[in-house]
Coordinates of C-alpha atoms in Angstrom, one line a residue:
Chain A
M1 CA 25.2 40.2 0.4
S2 CA 25.1 41.7 3.8
E3 CA 25.6 39.6 6.9
A4 CA 22.0 40.2 8.0
A5 CA 20.7 39.0 4.7
A6 CA 22.9 35.9 4.7
A7 CA 21.7 35.0 8.2
K8 CA 18.0 35.2 7.2
P9 CA 16.6 31.6 7.4
R10 CA 15.1 30.0 4.4
P11 CA 11.6 28.4 4.4
A12 CA 11.7 24.6 5.0
V13 CA 9.0 24.2 2.4
D14 CA 7.8 26.4 -0.5
F15 CA 4.4 27.0 1.1
L16 CA 5.9 28.6 4.2
K17 CA 6.2 32.3 3.4
I18 CA 8.6 34.7 5.2
P19 CA 7.6 38.3 4.3
E20 CA 10.2 41.1 4.5
N21 CA 8.1 42.9 7.1
G22 CA 5.7 40.7 9.0
D23 CA 5.2 37.3 10.5
P24 CA 5.7 34.0 8.6
Y25 CA 2.6 32.2 7.5
L26 CA 1.5 29.2 5.5
E27 CA 0.2 29.7 2.0
G28 CA -2.5 27.7 0.4
H29 CA -3.7 27.7 -3.2
K30 CA -7.4 27.6 -3.7
C31 CA -9.5 26.7 -6.7
K32 CA -11.9 29.5 -7.3
A33 CA -14.2 27.1 -9.3
C34 CA -14.7 24.4 -6.7
G35 CA -13.0 25.6 -3.5
S36 CA -10.5 22.8 -3.1
M37 CA -7.3 23.8 -1.3
Y38 CA -3.7 22.9 -2.2
L39 CA -0.3 23.4 -0.8
G40 CA 2.1 24.8 -3.4
E41 CA 1.5 26.6 -6.7
R42 CA -0.3 24.9 -9.5
T43 CA -2.2 25.9 -12.6
T44 CA -5.0 23.3 -12.8
C45 CA -7.3 21.9 -10.2
A46 CA -6.9 18.2 -9.5
K47 CA -10.4 17.9 -8.2
C48 CA -12.5 19.7 -10.9
G49 CA -9.9 20.2 -13.7
A50 CA -10.5 24.0 -13.9
R51 CA -7.6 25.8 -15.4
G52 CA -6.2 29.2 -14.4
Q53 CA -8.6 29.4 -11.4
I54 CA -6.1 28.9 -8.6
E55 CA -5.4 31.8 -6.3
A56 CA -2.9 32.1 -3.4
V57 CA -4.5 32.5 0.1
K58 CA -3.1 32.9 3.6
L59 CA -3.8 29.9 5.7
S60 CA -4.9 30.2 9.3
N61 CA -2.5 29.6 12.2
K62 CA -5.3 27.8 14.1
G63 CA -6.7 24.4 13.5
K64 CA -7.7 21.0 14.9
L65 CA -5.7 17.8 15.1
Y66 CA -7.2 15.3 12.7
V67 CA -5.0 12.3 13.3
F68 CA -1.5 11.5 14.5
S69 CA 1.0 8.7 15.0
I70 CA 3.9 8.5 17.4
V71 CA 7.0 7.7 15.5
Y72 CA 9.6 5.6 17.3
R73 CA 11.6 4.3 14.4
S74 CA 12.7 6.6 11.6
F75 CA 15.7 7.0 9.3
P76 CA 19.2 7.1 10.7
G77 CA 20.0 10.5 12.4
I78 CA 16.3 11.4 12.9
Q79 CA 15.6 11.9 16.6
T80 CA 12.7 9.9 18.0
P81 CA 10.1 9.7 19.4
Y82 CA 8.1 12.5 17.9
V83 CA 4.4 13.0 17.1
S84 CA 3.6 13.1 13.4
A85 CA 0.3 15.1 13.1
I86 CA -2.2 15.9 10.4
V87 CA -4.0 19.1 11.2
D88 CA -7.1 20.6 9.5
L89 CA -6.6 24.4 9.6
D90 CA -9.6 26.6 10.3
G91 CA -11.0 27.9 7.0
G92 CA -9.5 25.2 4.9
G93 CA -6.2 23.4 4.2
T94 CA -4.8 20.2 5.8
V95 CA -1.1 20.3 6.8
K96 CA 1.2 17.6 8.1
G97 CA 3.9 18.4 10.7
N98 CA 5.4 17.6 14.1
L99 CA 3.1 18.2 17.1
I100 CA 5.3 19.6 19.9
G101 CA 4.6 20.6 23.5
V102 CA 2.9 17.3 24.3
E103 CA 4.1 14.1 25.7
P104 CA 4.5 11.4 23.0
D105 CA 1.8 9.3 24.6
P106 CA -1.5 8.4 22.8
K107 CA -3.4 9.0 26.1
K108 CA -2.2 12.6 26.2
I109 CA -3.2 13.4 22.7
S110 CA -6.9 13.7 21.5
F111 CA -8.4 13.8 18.1
G112 CA -9.9 17.2 17.4
M113 CA -7.8 19.0 20.0
P114 CA -7.2 22.7 19.0
V115 CA -3.7 23.4 17.9
E116 CA -1.8 26.5 16.7
V117 CA 0.9 26.8 14.1
V118 CA 4.1 28.1 15.4
Y119 CA 7.3 29.0 13.5
K120 CA 10.8 28.0 14.7
D121 CA 14.2 27.0 13.5
A122 CA 14.1 23.7 11.6
L123 CA 15.6 21.6 14.5
G124 CA 19.1 22.9 13.7
R125 CA 19.0 21.3 10.3
K126 CA 21.1 23.0 7.7
D127 CA 21.6 22.4 4.0
R128 CA 25.0 21.7 2.3
E129 CA 25.8 25.4 2.1
G130 CA 25.2 25.8 5.8
N131 CA 22.0 27.8 5.5
S132 CA 19.5 27.8 8.3
Y133 CA 15.8 27.0 7.8
L134 CA 12.6 28.2 9.4
S135 CA 9.9 25.5 9.8
Y136 CA 6.4 25.3 11.2
F137 CA 5.2 23.1 14.1
F138 CA 1.9 22.5 15.8
Q139 CA 1.4 22.9 19.5
P140 CA -1.7 22.7 21.7
A141 CA -3.6 25.9 21.6
S142 CA -3.7 27.7 24.9
Chain B
M1 CA -12.2 -11.1 -28.1
S2 CA -11.8 -14.1 -25.8
E3 CA -15.0 -14.8 -23.8
D4 CA -13.1 -15.5 -20.6
V5 CA -9.5 -15.7 -19.6
Y6 CA -8.1 -18.4 -17.4
V7 CA -5.1 -18.9 -15.2
L8 CA -3.7 -22.3 -16.4
G9 CA -0.5 -22.3 -14.4
I10 CA 0.6 -20.3 -11.4
D11 CA 3.2 -20.6 -8.7
M12 CA 5.6 -18.7 -6.4
I13 CA 8.9 -19.4 -4.7
K14 CA 9.1 -19.6 -1.0
F15 CA 9.6 -16.0 0.0
G16 CA 12.9 -15.3 1.9
R17 CA 16.2 -13.5 1.6
F18 CA 18.4 -14.5 -1.3
P19 CA 21.2 -12.0 -1.5
D20 CA 23.3 -14.5 -3.6
K21 CA 20.8 -14.7 -6.4
S22 CA 20.2 -12.2 -9.1
L23 CA 16.8 -10.6 -9.6
A24 CA 16.6 -12.4 -13.0
E25 CA 17.3 -15.8 -11.4
L26 CA 14.5 -15.2 -8.9
G27 CA 12.1 -14.2 -11.6
A28 CA 13.2 -17.2 -13.7
E29 CA 12.5 -19.6 -10.9
A30 CA 8.8 -18.5 -10.6
A31 CA 8.4 -18.4 -14.4
L32 CA 9.6 -22.0 -14.8
L33 CA 7.4 -23.1 -11.9
A34 CA 4.3 -21.5 -13.5
L35 CA 5.2 -23.0 -16.9
D36 CA 5.5 -26.5 -15.3
D37 CA 2.3 -26.0 -13.5
A38 CA 0.6 -25.2 -16.8
G39 CA 2.4 -28.1 -18.6
L40 CA 3.8 -25.6 -21.1
K41 CA 7.2 -24.6 -22.5
I42 CA 8.6 -21.1 -22.9
Q43 CA 8.1 -21.6 -26.7
D44 CA 4.4 -21.7 -26.1
I45 CA 4.3 -18.2 -24.6
E46 CA 3.3 -15.4 -27.0
A47 CA 4.0 -12.4 -24.8
M48 CA 5.2 -11.6 -21.3
W49 CA 4.5 -8.9 -18.7
C50 CA 7.0 -8.5 -15.9
G51 CA 6.4 -6.5 -12.7
N52 CA 9.3 -5.1 -10.7
L53 CA 9.6 -1.9 -8.8
M54 CA 13.0 -1.3 -7.5
Q55 CA 14.9 -2.0 -10.7
A56 CA 12.2 -0.9 -13.1
N57 CA 14.7 0.7 -15.5
N58 CA 16.7 -2.5 -16.0
M59 CA 14.5 -4.5 -18.5
V60 CA 13.9 -7.2 -15.9
G61 CA 11.5 -9.2 -18.1
Q62 CA 14.1 -9.6 -20.8
Q63 CA 16.6 -10.6 -18.2
V64 CA 14.2 -13.3 -17.0
L65 CA 13.9 -14.6 -20.6
Q66 CA 17.7 -14.5 -21.0
Q67 CA 17.6 -17.1 -18.1
I68 CA 14.8 -19.3 -19.5
G69 CA 14.5 -18.8 -23.2
Q70 CA 14.9 -15.9 -25.6
T71 CA 12.1 -16.5 -28.0
G72 CA 11.7 -12.9 -29.3
I73 CA 8.3 -12.4 -27.8
P74 CA 7.1 -8.9 -26.8
V75 CA 8.0 -8.1 -23.2
V76 CA 6.4 -5.3 -21.2
N77 CA 8.1 -4.2 -18.0
C78 CA 5.8 -2.5 -15.5
A79 CA 6.0 -0.7 -12.2
N80 CA 3.0 0.5 -10.1
A81 CA 4.3 0.6 -6.5
C82 CA 3.0 -2.3 -4.5
A83 CA 0.3 -2.9 -7.1
T84 CA 3.1 -3.8 -9.6
G85 CA 2.6 -7.5 -9.8
A86 CA -1.2 -7.2 -10.0
T87 CA -0.8 -4.6 -12.8
A88 CA 1.5 -7.0 -14.8
F89 CA -1.2 -9.7 -14.3
R90 CA -4.0 -7.4 -15.3
D91 CA -2.3 -6.2 -18.5
A92 CA -1.6 -9.8 -19.5
W93 CA -5.3 -10.5 -18.9
L94 CA -6.3 -7.5 -21.0
A95 CA -4.2 -8.6 -23.9
V96 CA -5.7 -12.1 -23.9
K97 CA -9.2 -10.7 -23.3
A98 CA -8.6 -8.4 -26.4
G99 CA -7.9 -11.4 -28.5
A100 CA -4.3 -10.5 -29.2
Y101 CA -2.8 -13.7 -27.7
D102 CA -3.9 -17.1 -26.5
V103 CA -1.0 -17.9 -24.0
V104 CA 0.9 -15.3 -22.1
L105 CA 3.1 -15.1 -19.0
A106 CA 3.0 -12.6 -16.1
V107 CA 5.9 -12.5 -13.7
G108 CA 6.4 -10.5 -10.5
V109 CA 9.7 -10.3 -8.8
E110 CA 11.5 -8.2 -6.2
Q111 CA 14.7 -8.1 -4.2
M112 CA 14.2 -5.9 -1.1
G113 CA 16.8 -5.8 1.5
K114 CA 15.8 -4.8 5.0
G115 CA 14.6 -1.6 6.6
L116 CA 12.1 1.2 6.4
L117 CA 10.3 2.1 3.2
G118 CA 9.5 5.7 2.4
G119 CA 12.0 8.5 1.7
P120 CA 13.7 10.8 4.1
G121 CA 11.9 13.6 2.2
G122 CA 12.9 16.2 -0.3
S123 CA 15.8 16.4 -2.6
R124 CA 16.2 20.2 -2.0
G125 CA 17.1 22.0 1.1
I126 CA 17.0 19.9 4.3
P127 CA 15.5 16.5 5.1
K128 CA 11.8 16.8 6.1
E129 CA 11.5 13.5 7.9
G130 CA 10.9 14.0 11.6
L131 CA 10.6 17.8 11.0
L132 CA 7.3 17.8 9.1
G133 CA 5.9 14.6 10.6
S134 CA 6.8 11.3 9.1
M135 CA 6.5 9.9 5.6
T136 CA 7.8 6.4 6.5
M137 CA 5.3 3.7 5.5
P138 CA 4.7 2.5 9.1
A139 CA 3.7 6.1 10.0
V140 CA 1.6 6.7 7.0
F141 CA -0.4 3.6 7.6
A142 CA -0.5 4.3 11.3
E143 CA -2.2 7.6 10.6
A144 CA -4.6 5.8 8.2
G145 CA -5.5 3.4 11.0
M146 CA -5.8 6.3 13.5
E147 CA -8.4 7.8 11.2
H148 CA -10.4 4.6 11.7
S149 CA -9.9 4.9 15.5
R150 CA -11.0 8.5 15.4
K151 CA -14.2 7.7 13.5
Y152 CA -15.1 4.4 15.2
G153 CA -13.0 3.9 18.3
T154 CA -10.9 1.1 16.9
T155 CA -8.3 0.0 19.4
F156 CA -4.6 -0.8 19.3
E157 CA -5.6 -4.3 20.4
Q158 CA -8.0 -4.8 17.5
F159 CA -5.3 -3.7 15.0
A160 CA -2.8 -6.1 16.8
K161 CA -5.3 -9.0 16.4
V162 CA -4.8 -8.8 12.6
S163 CA -1.1 -9.7 13.1
V164 CA -1.9 -12.5 15.5
K165 CA -4.3 -14.0 12.9
N166 CA -2.1 -13.6 9.8
H167 CA 1.0 -15.0 11.6
H168 CA -1.2 -17.9 12.7
H169 CA -2.3 -18.5 9.1
S170 CA 1.3 -18.5 7.9
T171 CA 2.2 -21.5 10.2
L172 CA 0.1 -23.5 7.7
N173 CA 1.8 -22.0 4.6
P174 CA 5.2 -23.6 3.8
K175 CA 5.9 -20.8 1.2
A176 CA 5.6 -18.0 3.8
M177 CA 8.7 -16.2 5.0
Y178 CA 7.8 -17.0 8.6
Q179 CA 5.8 -19.8 10.2
I180 CA 5.7 -18.5 13.7
E181 CA 2.8 -18.0 16.1
T182 CA 2.7 -14.5 17.6
P183 CA 0.3 -14.2 20.6
L184 CA -1.5 -10.9 21.2
E185 CA 0.8 -9.9 24.1
Q186 CA 3.8 -10.5 21.9
V187 CA 2.4 -8.4 19.0
M188 CA 1.4 -5.6 21.3
G189 CA 4.7 -5.8 23.2
A190 CA 7.0 -5.8 20.2
E191 CA 9.1 -2.7 19.4
M192 CA 6.8 0.2 18.7
I193 CA 7.7 1.4 15.2
S194 CA 4.9 4.0 14.6
Y195 CA 2.0 3.9 17.0
P196 CA -0.2 1.9 16.7
N197 CA 2.0 -0.3 14.5
T198 CA 4.5 -2.4 16.3
K199 CA 7.3 -4.3 14.5
L200 CA 5.1 -7.4 14.2
M201 CA 2.4 -5.3 12.7
C202 CA 4.6 -4.2 9.7
S203 CA 4.9 -6.4 6.6
V204 CA 8.2 -8.2 6.1
N205 CA 10.6 -7.0 3.5
V206 CA 11.6 -10.1 1.6
D207 CA 12.9 -11.3 -1.8
G208 CA 10.4 -13.2 -3.8
S209 CA 8.8 -14.0 -7.1
A210 CA 5.5 -15.4 -8.5
A211 CA 4.3 -16.1 -12.0
A212 CA 1.2 -17.0 -13.8
V213 CA 0.3 -18.4 -17.3
L214 CA -2.9 -16.9 -18.6
V215 CA -4.8 -18.4 -21.5
S216 CA -7.8 -17.7 -23.7
E217 CA -11.0 -19.8 -23.2
R218 CA -10.2 -21.6 -26.5
K219 CA -6.8 -22.6 -25.3
A220 CA -8.1 -23.6 -21.8
K221 CA -10.6 -25.9 -23.4
E222 CA -7.8 -27.4 -25.5
L223 CA -5.3 -27.9 -22.7
G224 CA -7.8 -28.9 -20.0
M225 CA -10.0 -27.0 -17.5
K226 CA -9.4 -29.3 -14.6
R227 CA -7.1 -27.0 -12.6
A228 CA -7.9 -23.8 -14.5
V229 CA -9.0 -20.7 -12.6
K230 CA -11.4 -18.3 -14.3
I231 CA -10.7 -14.6 -14.0
R232 CA -14.2 -13.1 -13.3
A233 CA -13.0 -9.6 -12.7
S234 CA -9.9 -7.5 -13.1
V235 CA -10.0 -3.9 -12.1
L236 CA -7.4 -1.2 -11.6
T237 CA -8.0 2.3 -10.2
S238 CA -6.0 5.3 -9.2
D239 CA -6.7 7.6 -6.3
P240 CA -9.7 10.0 -6.8
W241 CA -9.2 13.5 -5.4
Q242 CA -9.7 13.7 -1.6
E243 CA -9.3 16.8 0.5
R244 CA -6.4 15.5 2.6
D245 CA -4.6 13.9 -0.3
L246 CA -1.5 16.1 -0.1
V247 CA -0.5 15.0 3.3
M248 CA -2.4 11.8 3.9
P249 CA -2.4 9.2 1.1
D250 CA -5.8 7.7 0.8
V251 CA -6.0 3.9 0.4
N252 CA -9.8 3.8 1.0
T253 CA -11.4 5.6 -1.9
C254 CA -9.4 3.8 -4.6
T255 CA -10.2 0.5 -3.0
R256 CA -13.9 1.2 -2.7
L257 CA -14.0 2.3 -6.3
A258 CA -12.2 -0.8 -7.5
A259 CA -14.3 -3.1 -5.3
K260 CA -17.5 -1.7 -6.7
K261 CA -16.3 -2.2 -10.3
A262 CA -15.0 -5.7 -9.6
Y263 CA -18.2 -6.9 -8.0
E264 CA -20.2 -5.4 -10.9
M265 CA -17.9 -7.0 -13.5
A266 CA -18.1 -10.4 -11.8
G267 CA -21.9 -10.1 -11.1
V268 CA -21.3 -11.1 -7.4
G269 CA -21.3 -9.4 -4.0
P270 CA -19.0 -9.7 -1.0
D271 CA -21.3 -12.3 0.5
D272 CA -20.5 -14.6 -2.4
I273 CA -16.8 -14.6 -1.9
D274 CA -15.2 -17.6 0.0
L275 CA -11.8 -16.1 0.8
I276 CA -9.8 -13.0 0.4
E277 CA -6.1 -12.0 0.1
L278 CA -5.9 -8.3 0.8
H279 CA -3.2 -5.7 1.2
D280 CA -2.1 -6.0 4.8
C281 CA 1.1 -4.0 4.4
F282 CA 0.5 -3.0 8.0
A283 CA -2.0 -4.4 10.5
T284 CA -3.9 -1.1 10.5
A285 CA -4.5 -1.4 6.7
E286 CA -6.3 -4.8 6.9
I287 CA -9.0 -3.3 9.2
L288 CA -9.7 -0.5 6.8
H289 CA -10.0 -2.9 3.9
Y290 CA -12.7 -5.1 5.6
E291 CA -15.0 -2.1 5.1
N292 CA -13.6 -1.0 1.8
L293 CA -14.2 -4.4 0.3
G294 CA -17.7 -4.6 1.9
L295 CA -17.0 -7.5 4.3
C296 CA -18.8 -5.6 6.9
K297 CA -20.6 -2.2 7.3
D298 CA -18.6 0.9 8.0
G299 CA -17.5 1.1 11.6
E300 CA -17.8 -2.7 12.1
A301 CA -14.3 -3.8 11.1
G302 CA -13.0 -3.8 14.7
A303 CA -15.9 -6.1 15.7
L304 CA -15.2 -8.3 12.6
I305 CA -11.7 -9.0 13.7
D306 CA -12.9 -9.6 17.2
S307 CA -15.5 -12.1 16.0
G308 CA -13.0 -14.4 14.3
A309 CA -14.9 -14.2 11.0
T310 CA -11.7 -13.5 9.1
T311 CA -9.7 -16.3 10.7
I312 CA -9.3 -19.7 9.2
G313 CA -12.6 -21.5 9.6
G314 CA -14.5 -18.3 9.9
R315 CA -17.2 -16.8 7.7
I316 CA -14.8 -15.0 5.3
P317 CA -11.2 -16.0 5.9
V318 CA -8.7 -13.2 5.1
N319 CA -5.0 -13.6 4.2
L320 CA -4.8 -17.4 4.8
S321 CA -1.3 -17.2 3.2
G322 CA -0.1 -15.3 6.2
G323 CA -0.5 -12.1 4.3
L324 CA 2.2 -9.5 3.7
L325 CA 2.7 -9.4 7.4
S326 CA 4.1 -13.0 7.6
K327 CA 4.3 -14.4 4.1
G328 CA 6.3 -11.3 3.3
H329 CA 6.0 -8.5 0.8
P330 CA 8.3 -8.5 -2.2
L331 CA 6.7 -5.5 -3.8
G332 CA 6.6 -6.5 -7.4
A333 CA 5.7 -10.2 -6.6
T334 CA 3.0 -9.6 -4.1
G335 CA 0.1 -9.1 -6.5
I336 CA 0.7 -12.4 -8.3
A337 CA 1.5 -14.2 -5.1
N338 CA -1.9 -13.2 -3.8
I339 CA -3.5 -14.6 -6.9
Y340 CA -1.5 -17.8 -6.4
E341 CA -2.9 -18.2 -2.9
I342 CA -6.5 -17.8 -4.1
S343 CA -6.0 -20.1 -7.1
T344 CA -4.5 -22.8 -4.8
H345 CA -7.7 -22.8 -2.7
L346 CA -9.9 -22.8 -5.8
R347 CA -8.0 -25.8 -7.0
G348 CA -8.4 -27.6 -3.6
E349 CA -4.6 -27.8 -3.2
A350 CA -4.1 -25.6 -0.2
G351 CA -3.4 -28.4 2.3
K352 CA -4.0 -27.6 5.9
R353 CA -5.2 -24.1 5.3
Q354 CA -7.7 -25.1 2.6
V355 CA -11.0 -23.4 2.6
P356 CA -13.5 -26.2 2.0
N357 CA -15.3 -26.1 -1.3
A358 CA -13.9 -22.7 -2.2
K359 CA -15.6 -21.4 -5.4
L360 CA -14.8 -17.7 -5.5
G361 CA -11.9 -15.6 -4.1
L362 CA -10.8 -12.0 -4.3
T363 CA -7.3 -10.5 -4.3
H364 CA -6.6 -6.8 -3.5
V365 CA -3.4 -4.8 -3.6
I366 CA -2.6 -1.1 -3.0
G367 CA 0.3 0.7 -4.5
L368 CA 0.7 3.9 -2.5
G369 CA 0.6 6.9 -4.7
S370 CA -1.9 5.4 -5.5
A371 CA -3.1 2.3 -7.4
C372 CA -5.6 -0.3 -6.4
A373 CA -5.9 -3.6 -8.2
I374 CA -8.7 -6.2 -7.5
H375 CA -9.2 -9.6 -9.1
I376 CA -12.1 -12.0 -8.6
L377 CA -11.2 -15.5 -9.4
E378 CA -13.5 -18.6 -9.8
K379 CA -13.0 -22.3 -9.8
A380 CA -13.4 -23.3 -13.4
A381 CA -14.2 -27.0 -13.2

C-alpha cells in the first residue's frame, strides 16, 4: 500500500461515500415502491415490505434543521457542550449529526433553519489501528 | 378461556441502591411480598414470568425461585427494554386468559448502578457519540421534547413543571427512591444534561423489584374479590414505521396505537380514567404522553401541566407514585411497579396520595427500540 493510500481517511459511517475522484457525499437507499428513504443498504422496505426495490441515491448537501438538543453531559472523554441535530435533507432523508458553527445556546438556534452538510476530519478520532476518519457535520447555510 | 384475569397480590420493594444484594435476592423480596399480599404460597404458583433487562441471559427467574422455592414450574425470562416488566406481566396475563393456568407470578427486577444510559455508539471504527449527535437517553428524549416545542411552542418551564409535580408526589410515597420537594427554580437551575432536560428532569437509576400474582376469574372468586383488581385491557405494540425512525426513536406512534387498542379493549375512554402512571423517563416524555394517551388534544399538553390537572387533586392525576423521575426507574421492575401503584389506589390503600373513589387506572411504559405496553385496571369489588 502506498503512503498516499494509507493516509486516505475512512468514512465514519457506511452511508458516507468517498469517491476516488470527486467530493464526499451521503448516500440514501430509497424504496422504488413507496418512496421511503433509508440510511444504509437493505433488501426489504420496512414501511411497505417490498423486496428488491431498494436503490442507492445521492442525498442532498442542503437541508433544514428539524430539532436539536444541546448536550452538556456525555460519556467520559466526549467533549461538551455540542449541538445534537436532526436535519431533514432537501429531497428526502433525515440525518443526525453535530451542528457546528453556532453557539450552543437555544436562543441562537431555530427550528427550520437552513443548514448545509460539510465534510471534515472526525474530530481527530482514530481507530485502534490509527486510521483517520472523515465525518459529516451540519453548519448554518450561508 | 378465563373470562377475566385479576391481580390478587401485588407489591414492590422500596426502590433504592442495594449493591450488597444479588439480583435474585431483590427479585425474591418482591415475589414473597406479592405472595403474602395474595395470601398464597410458592406451591400455589403454576407458572412464572420474570422481567429483567441487564442480565437477561442469566436465567433470573430461575434464580429467584432458587431463593424462594424450586417447584419445577415453567419459567419464562423476558427482556423488552424499559417495557420489560410490563411485558412479563402481560404474558402472564395472556397465559391465564388463554386458560392454561389459574395462578401465575410475574416478577420484574433490575440492578442499575449510576450513570448515563445509551451506548457510546458503534462497535466498529470510531465512537460516534458527540461526533454524529448524541444517542444518550437524555438527548434522545430532549430531541423528542423539542419536536413538541417545534410544533406547539412548549417551553423549558413547562417541561420542568413535570419534575416539580412528580417530585412533589413522591413525598407522599414511602416506596419512592426520593421524597424531596424540588421547586421550579431548583429543577430549571439544576445541572443541564441535555437541553431542555436538567438532571432533575431525568429518571433516577435505582435498584428495585416488583411482583404480581395473577389469577383466573374462577380462582379470584374462590380466594376472595375484596382486594382484587380486574385487568380490563393489556396491550403491547412495537414501533410502526416513521420517516425519521433511523435517527429519532419515536415514542409517540407506538403509544397512540397501544392507547387506541387499550381503550377499545376496555370499552372506556380517557375521560373514564381516574389516574395514570405513565413513562416519565424524562420530563419531556410526560408532556408527549398526555396527548398520546388522549388526556388532552394535540398541542394542549403544555397547558395541561400548567393547569394542575395532572397534579394530585387534579382532574386526572399522573404519576402519583413520583414516577420514574423520583420513585426511580429500575428498568425491568418499572412496568410492574406502575401496576402496583394503580392497584394500590383502586384498593383504597394509597394513604396520603390516595385518589378518592378510584375505579379505573391506566399504566403505560415505553421500551425504546421500541415497545409500548398499556394496561387498564379496574377496582373489582
